[in-house]
Coordinates of C-alpha atoms in Angstrom, one line a residue:
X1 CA 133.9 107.1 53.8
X2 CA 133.1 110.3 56.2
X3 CA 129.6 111.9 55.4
X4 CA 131.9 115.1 54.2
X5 CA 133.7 113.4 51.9
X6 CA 130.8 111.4 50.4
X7 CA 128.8 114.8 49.7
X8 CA 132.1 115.8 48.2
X9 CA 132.2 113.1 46.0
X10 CA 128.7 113.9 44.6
X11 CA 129.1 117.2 44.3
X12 CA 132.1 117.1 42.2
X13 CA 130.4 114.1 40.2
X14 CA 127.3 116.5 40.1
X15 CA 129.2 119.5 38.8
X16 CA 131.7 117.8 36.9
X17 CA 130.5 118.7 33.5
X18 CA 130.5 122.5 34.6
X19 CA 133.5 121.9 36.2
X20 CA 135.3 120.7 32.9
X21 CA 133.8 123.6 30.7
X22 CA 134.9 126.2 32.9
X23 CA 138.3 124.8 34.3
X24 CA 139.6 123.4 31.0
X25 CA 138.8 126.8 29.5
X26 CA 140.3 129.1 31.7
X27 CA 143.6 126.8 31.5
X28 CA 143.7 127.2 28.0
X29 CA 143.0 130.9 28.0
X30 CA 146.0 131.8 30.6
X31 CA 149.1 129.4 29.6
X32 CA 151.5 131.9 30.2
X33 CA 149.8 134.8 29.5
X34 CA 149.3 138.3 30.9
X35 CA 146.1 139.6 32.1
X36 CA 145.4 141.9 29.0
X37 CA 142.4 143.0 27.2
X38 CA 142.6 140.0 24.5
X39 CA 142.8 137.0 27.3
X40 CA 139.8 139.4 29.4
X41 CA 137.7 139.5 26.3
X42 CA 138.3 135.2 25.8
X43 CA 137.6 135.0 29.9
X44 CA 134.6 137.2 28.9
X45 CA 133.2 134.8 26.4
X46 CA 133.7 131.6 28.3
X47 CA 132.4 133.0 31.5
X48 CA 128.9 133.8 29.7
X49 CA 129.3 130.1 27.5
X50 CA 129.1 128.6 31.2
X51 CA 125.8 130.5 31.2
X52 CA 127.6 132.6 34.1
X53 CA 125.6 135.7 32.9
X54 CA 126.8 138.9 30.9
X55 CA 125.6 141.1 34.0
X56 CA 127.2 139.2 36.7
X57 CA 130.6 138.2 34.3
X58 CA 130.8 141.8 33.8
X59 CA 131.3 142.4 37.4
X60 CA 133.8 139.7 38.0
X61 CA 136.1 141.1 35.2
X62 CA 136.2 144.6 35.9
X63 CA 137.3 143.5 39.4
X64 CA 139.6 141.4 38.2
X65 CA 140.8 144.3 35.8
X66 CA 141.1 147.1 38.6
X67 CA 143.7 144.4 40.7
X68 CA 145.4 142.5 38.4
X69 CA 145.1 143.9 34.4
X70 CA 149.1 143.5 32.9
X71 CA 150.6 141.6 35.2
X72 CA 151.4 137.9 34.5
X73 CA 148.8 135.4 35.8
X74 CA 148.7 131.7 35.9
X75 CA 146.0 129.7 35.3
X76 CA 145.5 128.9 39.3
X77 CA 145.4 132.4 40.5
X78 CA 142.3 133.6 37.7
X79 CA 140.4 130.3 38.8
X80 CA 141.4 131.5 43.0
X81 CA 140.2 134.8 42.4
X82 CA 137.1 133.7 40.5
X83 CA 136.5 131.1 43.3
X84 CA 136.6 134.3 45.3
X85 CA 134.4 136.8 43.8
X86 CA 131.5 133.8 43.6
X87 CA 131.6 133.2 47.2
X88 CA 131.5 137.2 47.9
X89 CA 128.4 137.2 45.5
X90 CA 126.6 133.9 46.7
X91 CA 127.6 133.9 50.4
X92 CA 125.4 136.8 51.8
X93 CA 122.5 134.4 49.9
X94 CA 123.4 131.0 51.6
X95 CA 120.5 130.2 53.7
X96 CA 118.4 128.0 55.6
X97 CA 114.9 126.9 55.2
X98 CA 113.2 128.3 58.8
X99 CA 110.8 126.6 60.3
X100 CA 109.2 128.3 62.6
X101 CA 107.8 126.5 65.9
X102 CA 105.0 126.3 67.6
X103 CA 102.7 127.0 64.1
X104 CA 102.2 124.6 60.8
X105 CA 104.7 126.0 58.5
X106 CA 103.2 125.8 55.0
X107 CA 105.2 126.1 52.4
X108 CA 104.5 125.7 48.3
X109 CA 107.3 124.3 46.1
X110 CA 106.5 125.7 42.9
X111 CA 108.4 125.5 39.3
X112 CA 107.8 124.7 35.8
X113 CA 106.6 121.6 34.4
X114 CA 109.8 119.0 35.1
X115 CA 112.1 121.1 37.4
X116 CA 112.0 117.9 39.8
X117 CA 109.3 119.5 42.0
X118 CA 107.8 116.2 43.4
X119 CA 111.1 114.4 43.6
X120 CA 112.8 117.3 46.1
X121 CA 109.1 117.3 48.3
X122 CA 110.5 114.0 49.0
X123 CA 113.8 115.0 50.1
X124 CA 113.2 117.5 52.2
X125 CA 110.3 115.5 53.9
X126 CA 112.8 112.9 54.7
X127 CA 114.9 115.6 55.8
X128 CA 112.5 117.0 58.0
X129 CA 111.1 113.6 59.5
X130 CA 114.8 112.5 60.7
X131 CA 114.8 115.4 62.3
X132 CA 112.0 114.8 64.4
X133 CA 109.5 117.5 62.5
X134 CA 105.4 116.1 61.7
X135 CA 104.7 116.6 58.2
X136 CA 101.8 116.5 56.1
X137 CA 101.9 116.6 52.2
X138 CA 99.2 118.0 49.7
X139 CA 99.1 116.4 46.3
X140 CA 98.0 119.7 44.5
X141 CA 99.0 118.7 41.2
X142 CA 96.0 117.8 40.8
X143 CA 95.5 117.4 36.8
X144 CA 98.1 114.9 36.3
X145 CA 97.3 111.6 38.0
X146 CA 101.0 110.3 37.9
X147 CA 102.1 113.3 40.2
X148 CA 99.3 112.5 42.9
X149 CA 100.1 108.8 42.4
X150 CA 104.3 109.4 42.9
X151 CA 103.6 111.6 46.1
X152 CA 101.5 108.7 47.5
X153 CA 103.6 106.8 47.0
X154 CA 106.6 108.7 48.6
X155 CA 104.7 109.4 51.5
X156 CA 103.6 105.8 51.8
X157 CA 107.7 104.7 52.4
X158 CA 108.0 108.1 54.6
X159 CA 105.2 107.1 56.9
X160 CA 103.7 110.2 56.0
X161 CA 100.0 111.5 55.1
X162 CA 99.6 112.3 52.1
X163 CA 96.6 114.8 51.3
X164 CA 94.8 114.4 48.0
X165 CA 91.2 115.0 45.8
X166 CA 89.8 113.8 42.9
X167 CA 91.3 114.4 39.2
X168 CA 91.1 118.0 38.4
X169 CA 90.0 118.7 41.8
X170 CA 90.3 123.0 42.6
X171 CA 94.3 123.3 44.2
X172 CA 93.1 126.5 46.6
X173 CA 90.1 124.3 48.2
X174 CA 92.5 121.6 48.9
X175 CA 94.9 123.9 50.0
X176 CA 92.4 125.2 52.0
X177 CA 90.7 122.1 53.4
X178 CA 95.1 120.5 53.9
X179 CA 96.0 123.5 55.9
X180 CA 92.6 123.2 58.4
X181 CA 93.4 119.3 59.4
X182 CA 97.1 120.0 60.1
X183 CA 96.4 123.2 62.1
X184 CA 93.8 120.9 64.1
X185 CA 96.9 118.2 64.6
X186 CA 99.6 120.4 65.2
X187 CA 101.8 119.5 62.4
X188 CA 104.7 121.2 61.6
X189 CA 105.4 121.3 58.5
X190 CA 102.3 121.0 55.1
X191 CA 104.5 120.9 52.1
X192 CA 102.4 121.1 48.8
X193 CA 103.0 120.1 45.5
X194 CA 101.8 122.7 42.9
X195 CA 101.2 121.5 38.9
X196 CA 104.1 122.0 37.4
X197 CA 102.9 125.6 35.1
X198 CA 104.4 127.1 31.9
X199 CA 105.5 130.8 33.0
X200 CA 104.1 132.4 29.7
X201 CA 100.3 130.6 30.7
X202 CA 98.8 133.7 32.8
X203 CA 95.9 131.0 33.9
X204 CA 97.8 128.7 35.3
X205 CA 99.8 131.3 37.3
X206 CA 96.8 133.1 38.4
X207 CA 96.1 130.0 39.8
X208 CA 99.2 130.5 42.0
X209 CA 97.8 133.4 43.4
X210 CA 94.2 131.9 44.3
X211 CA 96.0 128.9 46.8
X212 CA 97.7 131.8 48.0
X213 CA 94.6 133.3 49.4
X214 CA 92.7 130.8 50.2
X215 CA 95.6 129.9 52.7
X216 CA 95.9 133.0 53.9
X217 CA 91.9 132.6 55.2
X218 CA 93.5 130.3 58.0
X219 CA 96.7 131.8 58.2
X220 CA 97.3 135.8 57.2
X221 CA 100.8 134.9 57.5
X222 CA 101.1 131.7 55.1
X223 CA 102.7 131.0 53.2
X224 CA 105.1 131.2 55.3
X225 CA 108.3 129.6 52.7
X226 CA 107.4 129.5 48.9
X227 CA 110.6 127.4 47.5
X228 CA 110.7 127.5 43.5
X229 CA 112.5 125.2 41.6
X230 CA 115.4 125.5 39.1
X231 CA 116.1 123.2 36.6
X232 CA 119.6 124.0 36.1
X233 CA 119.6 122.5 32.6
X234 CA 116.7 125.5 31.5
X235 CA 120.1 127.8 31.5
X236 CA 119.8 131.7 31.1
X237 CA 116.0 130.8 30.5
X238 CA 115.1 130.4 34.0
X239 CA 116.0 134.3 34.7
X240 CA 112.3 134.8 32.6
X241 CA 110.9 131.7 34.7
X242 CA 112.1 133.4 38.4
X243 CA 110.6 137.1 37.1
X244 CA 107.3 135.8 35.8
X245 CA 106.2 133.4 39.1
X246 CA 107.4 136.6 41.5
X247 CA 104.5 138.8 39.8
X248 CA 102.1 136.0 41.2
X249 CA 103.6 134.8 44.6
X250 CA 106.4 135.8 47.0
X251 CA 109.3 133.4 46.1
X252 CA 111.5 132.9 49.3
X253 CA 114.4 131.1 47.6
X254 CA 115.4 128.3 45.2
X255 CA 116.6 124.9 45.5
X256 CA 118.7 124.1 42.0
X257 CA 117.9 120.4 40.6
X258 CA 119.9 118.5 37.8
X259 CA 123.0 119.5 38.5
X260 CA 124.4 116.3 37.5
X261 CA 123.1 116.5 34.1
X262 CA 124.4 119.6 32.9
X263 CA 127.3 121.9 32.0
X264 CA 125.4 125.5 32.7
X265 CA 125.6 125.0 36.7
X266 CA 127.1 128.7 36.5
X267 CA 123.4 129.9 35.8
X268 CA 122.7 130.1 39.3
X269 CA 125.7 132.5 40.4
X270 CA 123.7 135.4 38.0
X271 CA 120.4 134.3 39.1
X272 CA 121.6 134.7 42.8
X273 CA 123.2 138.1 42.2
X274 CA 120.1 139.2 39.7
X275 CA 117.3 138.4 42.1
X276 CA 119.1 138.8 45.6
X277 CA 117.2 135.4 46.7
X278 CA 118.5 132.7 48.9
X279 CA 119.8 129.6 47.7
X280 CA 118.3 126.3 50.1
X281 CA 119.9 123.6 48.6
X282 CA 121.2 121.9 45.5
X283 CA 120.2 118.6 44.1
X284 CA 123.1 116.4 42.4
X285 CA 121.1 112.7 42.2
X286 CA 117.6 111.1 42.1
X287 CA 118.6 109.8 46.3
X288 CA 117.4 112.0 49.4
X289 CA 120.7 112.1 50.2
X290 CA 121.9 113.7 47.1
X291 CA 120.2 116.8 48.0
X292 CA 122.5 119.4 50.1
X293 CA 121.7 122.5 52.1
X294 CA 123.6 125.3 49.9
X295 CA 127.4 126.0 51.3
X296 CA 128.8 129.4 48.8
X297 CA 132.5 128.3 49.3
X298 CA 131.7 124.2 48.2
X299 CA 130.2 125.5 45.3
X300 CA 132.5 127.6 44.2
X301 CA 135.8 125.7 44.7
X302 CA 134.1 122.6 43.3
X303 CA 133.1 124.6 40.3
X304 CA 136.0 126.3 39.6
X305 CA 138.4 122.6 39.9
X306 CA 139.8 124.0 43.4
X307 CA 138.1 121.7 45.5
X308 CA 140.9 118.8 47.6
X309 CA 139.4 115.4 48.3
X310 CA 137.5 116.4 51.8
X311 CA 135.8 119.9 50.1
X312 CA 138.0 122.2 51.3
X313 CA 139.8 124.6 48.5

């Protein structure tokens, strides 16, 4: 199987309960139907059930309305134009992660408790080691022993170092203290694990804030990525999430976890067109390789049931 077709596999696997939700409806809404307000105001209410978004759905439909409202559509040629409008929306926001050279690159991954934090450091280490990038990661979860303990032990089958303190230890000092040794070894890359927070707990996010600066004592320009992120079985809830962590550190982008376990993979077309942020990746599986730099046109074909066997539409 070619390395295009395998991804395509998971992906579709991944998505497959969106997929269904959204497909299946839209074939039962337009069985011979015209495009009128009645099958608009059911396309309405399944759009925003696939946790879509009531302010990007209403954008879709009134383009769809202005080109096509009383004329006879099939099933194929709503899900084509949907397919459509999605990649306009998420396209602009399809992006890499830079890495800049010649500097260490340090860059938070933040979230909520769960999102699958520690899990994607991993993926994107092994990422970056196969390509020939030096890494070094900080364990600054640094109340929960199992975090510090899983990190080790990724970095241990990685072959790479893994920087930690005692239980409880301050996050900013070893932040701080991280960022100093890799600047003295040239690495390229520090990735560090943040304690998974509760948005609503100001303490914990102030916290945020405080490894921000103490970075910046080494390096004005650091961090120089901030990834959050998304579980994408939180739903609409993660649009509170996203606002709440921007009020305490500059969020770069967001790399979408759990794909594979949940029929609201919509939520990240309205989070994209909401917050104008770039999307990295998407993770469909626990494996390194089941995380995939984002592609707009993938995702919306294999959302939307369009997708052939090789991931064109």
């Amino acid at each position: 199987m070619s390395e295009k077709k395998g991804w395509f596999s998971k992906i579709t696997s991944g998505l497959k309960k969106s997929t269904d939700k959204l497909s299946h409806g839209i074939g039962a809404i337009f069985t011979k139907k015209k495009l009128d307000n009645e099958t608009l105001s059911d396309l309405e209410d399944l759009l925003i059930t696939c946790d879509i978004g009531v302010e990007v759905t209403g954008k879709i439909l009134a383009s769809l309305k202005k080109t096509r409202f009383g004329e006879d559509v099939t099933d194929q040629e709503i899900k084509e134009f949907l397919a459509s409008d999605i990649v306009k929306i998420m396209e602009p926001y399809e992006q890499e992660i830079h890495i800049e050279s010649g500097i260490t690159n340090v860059i938070p991954i933040i979230g909520v408790n769960g999102s699958g934090k520690t899990t994607t450091i991993s993926k994107l280490a092994q990422l970056w080691r196969d390509q020939g990038l030096t890494l070094s990661l900080v364990a600054g979860d640094t109340f929960r022993a199992a975090a510090v303990s899983q990190l080790k032990i990724w970095g241990d089958r990685l072959g790479i170092e893994v920087v930690s303190g005692e239980e409880n230890a301050d996050t900013a000092a070893l932040a701080f203290e991280a960022l100093q040794n890799a600047q003295k070894k040239h690495v390229d890359i520090l990735l560090i694990d943040t304690a998974g927070r509760l948005h609503n707990r100001a303490d914990l996010m102030a916290e945020l804030d405080k490894t921000q600066r103490a970075l910046q004592k080494l390096d004005p320009a650091a961090p120089h990525q901030c990834i959050m992120i998304l579980d994408a079985t939180t739903g609409q809830n993660l649009y509170a999430q996203v606002e709440t962590f921007k009020k305490y550190i500059n969020v770069s982008g967001f790399i979408m976890t759990k794909l594979d376990g949940t029929a609201k993979g919509g939520v990240l077309i309205g989070l994209v067109d909401h917050f104008k942020l770039p999307v990295f990746a998407i993770g469909v599986g626990e494996k390194a390789e089941d995380l995939k730099m984002f592609n707009a046109n993938e995702f919306a074909a294999t959302l939307l049931g369009l997708a052939s066997d090789d991931g064109t539409s």
